Amino acid sequence: MIGRLNHVAIAVPDLSAAARNYREVLGAAVSAPQALPEHGVTVVFVELANTKIELLAPLGEASPIAKFLSRNPDGGTHHLCYEVEDIRNARDRMRASGVRVLGDGEPRIGAHGKPVLFLSPKDFSGVLLELEEA
Ligand code: CO
């Protein structure tokens, strides 16, 4: 059912240092930082040939990655995002399989303007998964 790996999201304590590392050390194409206040993050997109890396830094008081960074002060892999054709079909399939869909299960518009859902890391080997309707 899942399609491409859309992105790997990495939570970082210092966005400019992380962006510089990707640009100058790894030689990647790195975007300017974009503030996404509705998602509580500032993001830098790293474009690779086969997928994207998103470097996420907390923005505002109630950032969804603040707790993660307090447990992982150096940063760390926050989630993987897989593409699906139909987000509601995917949700129903997850629920029928006993997978915990986070929140109220209604798809939200994600950082790319597409509907997304998050799945509990408890059901996927400790990794938070995002499904995005591609
Ligand atoms: Co994401």
Coordinates of C-alpha atoms and ligand atoms in Angstrom, one line a residue:
M1 CA 0.0 0.0 0.0
I2 CA 2.7 2.5 0.9
G3 CA 4.5 4.2 -2.0
R4 CA 7.6 6.3 -1.9
L5 CA 9.5 7.5 1.1
N6 CA 8.5 11.2 1.0
H7 CA 10.9 12.4 3.7
V8 CA 12.8 11.7 6.8
A9 CA 12.3 14.3 9.5
I10 CA 15.2 15.1 11.8
A11 CA 14.6 17.2 14.9
V12 CA 17.6 19.5 15.5
P13 CA 18.5 21.9 18.4
D14 CA 20.3 24.3 16.1
L15 CA 18.8 24.7 12.7
S16 CA 21.5 26.9 11.1
A17 CA 24.2 24.6 12.3
A18 CA 22.4 21.6 10.9
A19 CA 21.6 23.3 7.6
R20 CA 25.2 24.3 7.3
N21 CA 26.4 20.8 7.9
Y22 CA 24.1 19.4 5.1
R23 CA 25.1 22.2 2.7
E24 CA 28.8 22.5 3.3
V25 CA 29.9 19.1 4.7
L26 CA 27.5 16.8 2.8
G27 CA 27.2 19.1 -0.2
A28 CA 23.4 18.9 -0.4
A29 CA 20.9 21.3 -1.9
V30 CA 19.4 23.0 1.2
S31 CA 16.5 25.4 1.3
A32 CA 16.2 28.6 3.3
P33 CA 14.5 28.1 6.7
Q34 CA 10.7 28.3 6.5
A35 CA 8.6 29.1 9.6
L36 CA 5.5 27.0 9.9
P37 CA 3.8 28.4 13.0
E38 CA 0.7 26.3 12.5
H39 CA 2.9 23.2 12.9
G40 CA 5.1 24.6 15.6
V41 CA 8.3 24.2 13.7
T42 CA 10.8 25.9 11.5
V43 CA 11.9 23.6 8.7
V44 CA 14.8 23.4 6.2
F45 CA 14.3 21.1 3.3
V46 CA 17.2 19.1 2.0
E47 CA 16.5 17.9 -1.5
L48 CA 18.0 14.5 -2.5
A49 CA 17.6 12.7 -5.7
N50 CA 15.3 10.0 -4.3
T51 CA 13.7 11.7 -1.2
K52 CA 13.9 14.7 1.1
I53 CA 15.3 15.3 4.5
E54 CA 13.5 17.8 6.7
L55 CA 15.4 19.5 9.5
L56 CA 12.9 20.6 12.1
A57 CA 13.6 23.1 14.9
P58 CA 10.9 24.0 17.5
L59 CA 8.9 27.2 16.9
G60 CA 6.8 28.7 19.7
E61 CA 5.7 27.4 23.1
A62 CA 3.8 24.3 22.2
S63 CA 6.0 22.8 19.6
P64 CA 5.3 19.2 18.9
I65 CA 9.1 18.4 18.8
A66 CA 10.0 20.2 22.1
K67 CA 9.6 17.1 24.2
F68 CA 11.5 15.0 21.7
L69 CA 14.5 17.4 21.9
S70 CA 14.4 17.5 25.6
R71 CA 14.9 13.7 25.6
N72 CA 17.4 13.9 22.7
P73 CA 19.4 17.1 23.2
D74 CA 21.7 16.4 20.2
G75 CA 18.6 15.9 17.9
G76 CA 17.5 12.7 16.3
T77 CA 15.3 11.0 13.7
H78 CA 11.8 12.2 14.5
H79 CA 9.7 10.5 11.9
L80 CA 9.5 8.9 8.4
C81 CA 6.9 9.9 5.9
Y82 CA 5.5 7.4 3.4
E83 CA 3.2 8.3 0.6
V84 CA -0.2 6.8 0.2
E85 CA -2.8 7.2 -2.6
D86 CA -5.8 7.7 -0.4
I87 CA -5.3 8.9 3.2
R88 CA -8.7 7.8 4.5
N89 CA -8.4 4.3 3.0
A90 CA -5.0 4.1 4.6
R91 CA -6.4 5.2 8.0
D92 CA -9.2 2.6 7.8
R93 CA -6.8 -0.1 7.0
M94 CA -4.5 0.9 9.9
R95 CA -7.4 0.8 12.3
A96 CA -8.6 -2.5 11.0
S97 CA -5.1 -3.8 11.7
G98 CA -5.1 -2.5 15.2
V99 CA -2.6 0.3 14.5
R100 CA -3.0 3.4 16.7
V101 CA -3.7 6.4 14.6
L102 CA -2.7 9.5 16.5
G103 CA -5.1 12.4 17.3
D104 CA -8.7 12.1 16.3
G105 CA -7.9 10.2 13.1
E106 CA -9.0 13.1 10.8
P107 CA -6.3 13.9 8.3
R108 CA -4.6 17.3 8.8
I109 CA -2.9 19.4 6.2
G110 CA 0.8 18.8 6.6
A111 CA 3.9 20.9 5.9
H112 CA 3.5 20.3 2.1
G113 CA -0.1 21.3 1.9
K114 CA -1.3 17.6 1.6
P115 CA -3.4 15.6 4.1
V116 CA -1.4 13.6 6.6
L117 CA -1.8 11.3 9.5
F118 CA 0.6 10.1 12.2
L119 CA 0.8 6.5 13.4
S120 CA 2.0 5.5 16.9
P121 CA 5.7 4.5 17.2
K122 CA 4.5 1.7 19.5
D123 CA 3.1 -0.1 16.5
F124 CA 6.1 0.4 14.2
S125 CA 9.3 -0.6 16.0
G126 CA 9.6 2.7 17.9
V127 CA 9.5 4.9 14.8
L128 CA 6.8 7.6 14.4
L129 CA 5.3 7.2 11.0
E130 CA 3.6 9.9 8.9
L131 CA 1.4 9.0 6.0
E132 CA 0.9 11.6 3.3
E133 CA -1.6 11.6 0.5
A134 CA 0.6 12.1 -2.6
Ligands
CO1 CO 6.8 15.0 8.1

